[in-house]
Amino acid sequence: MGTLHLPPEVEAVFREFRTCEFTTVNRQGQPLTWPTEPFYDALGGRLIVTSSIAFPVKAYNARRHPQVAVFFSDPTGAPLTEPPAVLVQGDAIVTELVDDPPWSYAMFKESILRQPRTRSFVSNPLARRLFTFQFQRLAIFVQPRRILVWPWGDMGRTPTELEVRYVE
Amino acid sequence: MWNERLIACARAYPSGVLTVVEDSGYPRSVRCVVEFDDARGLILFSAPSPDVLGQQGLACLLFHRHNADLGGQHELLVKGELREEAGVLIMRPGDFLTGSGRQDTDRMPVAGSPVDIIRFMMLGRRKARQYLAKRGKPWSPRPWGKMLRYLDEP
């Protein structure tokens, strides 16, 4: 697919927001939205969220109903001034995160940098053993199909739709 | 069912994220200010985003917060049905869900007491065993040495 061609303020949201509101749809057609830590795989032009194998409902939902949404509306902790809110509607592919691909190291590092207190936790073999399930994860790759942007996060306005365009 | 304790938690948030499913099958979310009608057990959106005006059907409403370093996590999800009544968008709640599974607080286990954390650990271990039993083979060990070294690389 290549990298996504994005305005810098939207790319900054993908890179810097600490949480997104990630929605899957269950068997009954009910949307379920939970706060989730997002990762932007710039080279792959996709967003990645993960889920512990202990709590795999969102991954199961995304497998059954691949149309999902990733909403960036809470900038808490992001070093950005008046960022836009961004909604990505996309198609999900779910896989077990077992082969430790290169991007998974970058994701791990980014997560620790965002939550500095967890450094001592992951460095402690006993903690890792007790909470092994936290490190056994399912990856949900979201390929954007539609991107809506609300400048300054102002939901009273009609959003601007970006053309989803990839650059090789 | 109206859950007074979780509604009290929800009142602490300045806004929530309302999500519906479009005809295309994709979910659509907007952030909204909400009001709670305790007498009728309804959630009202008196000034909804133009994006959700006219939307009806299954919906959910998420309230969540965290600190800048992702500590102090709280989350609460209301599942329900959205409809318009006398020109006002309303949600009739069905279930109230929290990230911890509790029905009296929206605090996540990692933001709670040591007892909360131990309960979470036991639940997670049990659920992971169920997943692995269904999978039929163990999960390969993570390369912790390599991962921890990577943290210190520039």
Coordinates of C-alpha atoms in Angstrom, one line a residue:
Chain A
M1 CA 0.0 0.0 0.0
G2 CA 2.8 2.5 0.8
T3 CA 2.6 5.4 3.1
L4 CA -0.5 7.6 3.6
H5 CA -0.3 11.1 2.3
L6 CA -1.6 13.1 5.2
P7 CA -1.6 16.8 6.3
P8 CA 1.0 17.2 9.0
E9 CA -1.5 18.1 11.7
V10 CA -3.4 14.8 11.1
E11 CA -0.2 12.8 11.0
A12 CA 0.8 14.4 14.3
V13 CA -2.5 13.2 15.8
F14 CA -1.8 9.7 14.7
R15 CA 1.7 9.8 16.2
E16 CA 1.1 11.6 19.4
F17 CA -2.4 10.8 20.8
R18 CA -2.1 8.5 23.8
T19 CA -5.5 6.9 23.3
C20 CA -8.0 6.6 20.6
E21 CA -11.7 5.5 20.9
F22 CA -11.7 2.2 18.9
T23 CA -15.0 0.8 17.7
T24 CA -15.9 -2.7 16.6
V25 CA -19.4 -4.0 15.8
N26 CA -20.6 -7.2 17.5
R27 CA -22.8 -10.0 16.1
Q28 CA -26.0 -8.1 17.0
G29 CA -24.9 -5.0 15.1
Q30 CA -24.1 -3.2 18.3
P31 CA -21.2 -0.8 18.2
L32 CA -18.7 -1.2 21.1
T33 CA -16.2 1.6 21.7
W34 CA -13.3 1.3 24.1
P35 CA -10.3 3.6 24.8
T36 CA -7.3 1.9 23.2
E37 CA -3.6 2.8 22.8
P38 CA -3.1 3.4 19.0
F39 CA 0.1 3.0 17.0
Y40 CA 0.7 4.6 13.6
D41 CA 2.7 2.4 11.2
A42 CA 3.8 5.1 8.8
L43 CA 5.6 2.8 6.4
G44 CA 2.6 0.5 6.2
G45 CA 0.1 3.3 6.0
R46 CA -2.0 1.8 8.7
L47 CA -3.1 2.1 12.3
I48 CA -2.5 -0.7 14.8
V49 CA -4.3 -1.5 18.0
T50 CA -3.7 -4.6 20.1
S51 CA -5.7 -6.6 22.5
S52 CA -4.6 -9.1 25.1
I53 CA -5.6 -12.7 24.4
A54 CA -7.3 -12.6 27.8
F55 CA -9.8 -10.0 26.5
P56 CA -10.1 -10.7 22.8
V57 CA -13.7 -9.5 22.2
K58 CA -12.7 -6.5 20.0
A59 CA -10.4 -8.7 17.9
Y60 CA -13.2 -11.3 17.5
N61 CA -15.6 -8.6 16.5
A62 CA -13.2 -7.1 14.0
R63 CA -12.6 -10.6 12.4
R64 CA -16.3 -11.1 11.9
H65 CA -17.2 -7.5 11.0
P66 CA -14.0 -5.9 9.6
Q67 CA -15.4 -2.4 9.2
V68 CA -14.1 -0.5 12.3
A69 CA -13.5 3.1 13.4
V70 CA -10.6 4.7 15.1
F71 CA -11.5 8.1 16.6
F72 CA -9.0 10.6 18.0
S73 CA -10.8 13.0 20.2
D74 CA -9.0 13.1 23.5
P75 CA -5.6 14.8 23.3
T76 CA -4.7 14.3 27.0
G77 CA -0.9 13.8 27.2
A78 CA -0.2 14.6 23.6
P79 CA 2.3 17.4 23.1
L80 CA 0.1 19.2 20.6
T81 CA -1.6 22.6 20.6
E82 CA -5.3 22.6 19.6
P83 CA -5.1 19.4 17.5
P84 CA -7.9 18.4 15.3
A85 CA -10.2 15.5 16.1
V86 CA -9.9 12.8 13.5
L87 CA -12.1 9.8 12.7
V88 CA -10.7 7.0 10.6
Q89 CA -13.1 4.4 9.2
G90 CA -11.2 1.5 7.9
D91 CA -10.9 -2.2 7.3
A92 CA -9.4 -4.5 9.9
I93 CA -7.2 -7.5 9.6
V94 CA -6.6 -9.4 12.8
T95 CA -3.6 -11.6 13.6
E96 CA -1.8 -13.1 16.5
L97 CA 1.3 -11.1 17.4
V98 CA 3.7 -14.0 17.7
D99 CA 6.6 -13.5 15.4
D100 CA 7.9 -10.2 16.9
P101 CA 8.1 -8.3 13.6
P102 CA 10.3 -5.2 13.6
W103 CA 7.4 -2.7 14.1
S104 CA 6.4 -4.6 17.3
Y105 CA 9.7 -3.4 18.9
A106 CA 8.9 0.2 17.9
M107 CA 5.4 -0.2 19.3
F108 CA 6.7 -1.6 22.5
K109 CA 9.2 1.2 22.9
E110 CA 6.6 3.8 22.2
S111 CA 4.3 2.4 24.7
I112 CA 6.9 2.4 27.4
L113 CA 7.8 6.0 26.6
R114 CA 4.2 7.0 26.9
Q115 CA 3.9 5.2 30.3
P116 CA 7.3 5.6 31.9
R117 CA 6.1 3.9 35.1
T118 CA 5.7 0.6 33.2
R119 CA 9.5 0.4 32.6
S120 CA 10.1 -1.1 36.0
F121 CA 7.1 -3.5 35.5
V122 CA 8.4 -4.9 32.2
S123 CA 11.9 -5.2 33.7
N124 CA 10.7 -7.4 36.5
P125 CA 10.7 -11.1 35.5
L126 CA 8.2 -11.9 38.3
A127 CA 5.7 -9.2 37.2
R128 CA 6.1 -10.4 33.5
R129 CA 5.3 -14.0 34.6
L130 CA 2.3 -13.0 36.7
F131 CA 0.9 -10.8 33.9
T132 CA 2.0 -12.9 30.9
F133 CA -1.4 -12.4 29.3
Q134 CA -0.6 -8.7 29.0
F135 CA 2.2 -9.5 26.6
Q136 CA 0.3 -12.2 24.6
R137 CA -1.5 -10.0 22.1
L138 CA -3.7 -9.9 19.0
A139 CA -2.9 -7.2 16.5
I140 CA -5.6 -5.4 14.7
F141 CA -4.4 -3.6 11.6
V142 CA -6.6 -0.9 10.3
Q143 CA -6.3 0.2 6.7
P144 CA -8.0 3.6 6.4
R145 CA -10.8 4.0 3.9
R146 CA -12.2 7.3 5.0
I147 CA -10.7 10.1 7.2
L148 CA -12.8 12.9 8.7
V149 CA -11.2 15.9 10.4
W150 CA -12.7 18.4 12.8
P151 CA -10.3 21.4 13.0
W152 CA -9.5 22.2 16.7
G153 CA -11.7 19.3 17.7
D154 CA -14.8 21.4 17.2
M155 CA -17.6 18.9 16.8
G156 CA -20.2 21.7 16.2
R157 CA -18.7 22.0 12.7
T158 CA -19.2 19.7 9.7
P159 CA -15.9 17.7 9.3
T160 CA -13.6 17.9 6.3
E161 CA -13.1 14.6 4.5
L162 CA -9.6 13.8 3.4
E163 CA -8.9 11.9 0.3
V164 CA -7.2 8.6 1.4
R165 CA -4.1 8.5 -0.8
Y166 CA -1.0 6.3 -0.6
V167 CA 2.5 7.3 -1.7
E168 CA 4.9 4.6 -2.8
Chain B
M1 CA -31.3 -0.7 33.4
W2 CA -30.5 2.7 34.8
N3 CA -27.4 2.3 37.0
E4 CA -27.3 5.2 39.4
R5 CA -23.8 4.6 40.6
L6 CA -22.3 4.5 37.1
I7 CA -24.5 7.5 36.0
A8 CA -22.9 9.4 38.9
C9 CA -19.5 8.5 37.5
A10 CA -20.6 9.6 34.0
R11 CA -21.7 13.0 35.3
A12 CA -18.0 13.7 36.1
Y13 CA -17.1 13.9 32.4
P14 CA -17.6 17.1 30.3
S15 CA -18.4 15.0 27.2
G16 CA -18.7 11.4 25.9
V17 CA -18.1 9.6 22.6
L18 CA -21.3 8.6 20.9
T19 CA -21.0 5.9 18.2
V20 CA -23.5 4.6 15.7
V21 CA -23.2 2.3 12.7
E22 CA -23.7 3.8 9.3
D23 CA -25.6 2.1 6.5
S24 CA -22.1 1.4 5.0
G25 CA -21.3 -0.9 8.0
Y26 CA -18.6 1.5 9.3
P27 CA -19.0 2.9 12.8
R28 CA -19.1 6.6 13.2
S29 CA -18.2 8.5 16.4
V30 CA -18.6 12.0 17.6
R31 CA -17.9 13.7 20.9
C32 CA -21.0 15.1 22.6
V33 CA -22.1 16.9 25.7
V34 CA -24.9 14.8 27.4
E35 CA -27.6 15.3 30.0
F36 CA -29.1 12.6 32.2
D37 CA -32.8 12.3 32.8
D38 CA -33.0 10.3 36.0
A39 CA -36.7 10.3 36.2
R40 CA -37.2 8.7 32.8
G41 CA -33.9 6.8 32.7
L42 CA -32.7 8.5 29.5
I43 CA -29.6 10.2 28.2
L44 CA -30.3 13.3 26.2
F45 CA -28.2 15.0 23.5
S46 CA -29.6 18.5 23.4
A47 CA -26.9 19.9 21.1
P48 CA -25.6 17.0 19.1
S49 CA -23.1 17.2 16.4
P50 CA -24.6 17.7 13.0
D51 CA -23.1 14.3 12.1
V52 CA -25.5 12.3 14.3
L53 CA -28.7 14.3 13.8
G54 CA -31.3 11.9 12.5
Q55 CA -29.4 8.8 13.5
Q56 CA -31.5 6.0 15.0
G57 CA -30.8 2.5 16.2
L58 CA -28.2 0.7 18.2
A59 CA -25.5 3.0 19.6
C60 CA -23.0 3.2 22.4
L61 CA -21.7 6.1 24.6
L62 CA -18.2 6.0 26.0
F63 CA -16.8 8.0 28.9
H64 CA -13.1 7.7 29.6
R65 CA -10.2 9.6 31.0
H66 CA -6.6 9.2 31.9
N67 CA -3.6 11.2 33.0
A68 CA -0.9 12.5 30.7
D69 CA 1.2 9.4 31.4
L70 CA -1.8 7.1 30.9
G71 CA -2.1 6.5 34.7
G72 CA -5.5 7.0 36.5
Q73 CA -7.5 5.3 33.8
H74 CA -11.3 5.3 34.1
E75 CA -13.8 4.0 31.5
L76 CA -17.5 3.4 31.2
L77 CA -19.5 2.3 28.2
V78 CA -23.3 2.6 27.9
K79 CA -24.9 0.4 25.3
G80 CA -28.4 1.5 24.1
E81 CA -30.7 2.6 21.4
L82 CA -30.8 6.0 19.9
R83 CA -33.9 7.7 18.7
E84 CA -35.3 11.2 18.2
E85 CA -38.2 12.3 20.4
A86 CA -39.8 15.7 19.9
G87 CA -36.8 17.0 18.1
V88 CA -34.3 15.8 20.8
L89 CA -31.9 13.0 20.3
I90 CA -32.1 10.5 23.2
M91 CA -30.5 7.2 24.2
R92 CA -32.3 4.6 26.1
P93 CA -29.6 2.7 27.9
G94 CA -29.4 -1.1 27.8
D95 CA -26.3 -2.2 29.5
F96 CA -23.6 -0.4 31.4
L97 CA -20.1 -1.9 31.0
T98 CA -16.8 -0.9 32.6
G99 CA -13.3 -1.9 31.7
S100 CA -13.0 -3.7 35.1
G101 CA -16.4 -5.5 34.9
R102 CA -17.5 -3.7 38.0
Q103 CA -21.0 -2.1 38.3
D104 CA -20.1 0.4 41.0
T105 CA -17.1 2.3 39.6
D106 CA -15.5 3.2 36.3
R107 CA -12.0 3.0 37.8
M108 CA -9.7 0.6 35.9
P109 CA -7.9 -2.1 38.0
V110 CA -4.5 -0.6 37.4
A111 CA -5.8 2.7 38.9
G112 CA -7.2 0.9 41.9
S113 CA -6.1 -0.8 45.1
P114 CA -3.7 -3.8 45.3
V115 CA -6.7 -6.0 45.7
D116 CA -8.1 -4.7 42.4
I117 CA -4.8 -5.5 40.7
I118 CA -4.7 -9.0 42.1
R119 CA -8.3 -9.7 41.0
F120 CA -7.4 -8.4 37.5
M121 CA -4.3 -10.6 37.3
M122 CA -6.3 -13.7 38.3
L123 CA -9.0 -12.9 35.8
G124 CA -6.5 -12.3 33.0
R125 CA -4.6 -15.5 33.7
R126 CA -7.8 -17.5 33.7
K127 CA -9.1 -16.0 30.5
A128 CA -5.7 -16.4 28.7
R129 CA -5.7 -20.1 29.7
Q130 CA -9.1 -20.4 28.0
Y131 CA -7.8 -18.7 24.9
L132 CA -4.7 -21.0 24.7
A133 CA -6.8 -24.1 25.4
K134 CA -8.9 -23.3 22.4
R135 CA -5.8 -22.4 20.4
G136 CA -4.4 -25.9 21.2
K137 CA -0.8 -24.9 21.5
P138 CA 1.2 -22.6 23.8
W139 CA 2.2 -19.1 22.9
S140 CA 5.9 -18.7 22.0
P141 CA 8.0 -16.9 24.6
R142 CA 8.7 -13.2 24.1
P143 CA 12.3 -12.3 23.4
W144 CA 12.6 -10.2 26.6
G145 CA 16.3 -9.7 26.5
K146 CA 16.2 -8.3 23.0
M147 CA 13.1 -6.2 23.8
L148 CA 14.6 -4.6 26.9
R149 CA 17.8 -3.8 25.0
Y150 CA 15.8 -2.2 22.3
L151 CA 14.4 0.3 24.9
D152 CA 17.8 1.7 25.5
E153 CA 18.8 2.0 21.8
P154 CA 18.7 5.6 20.5

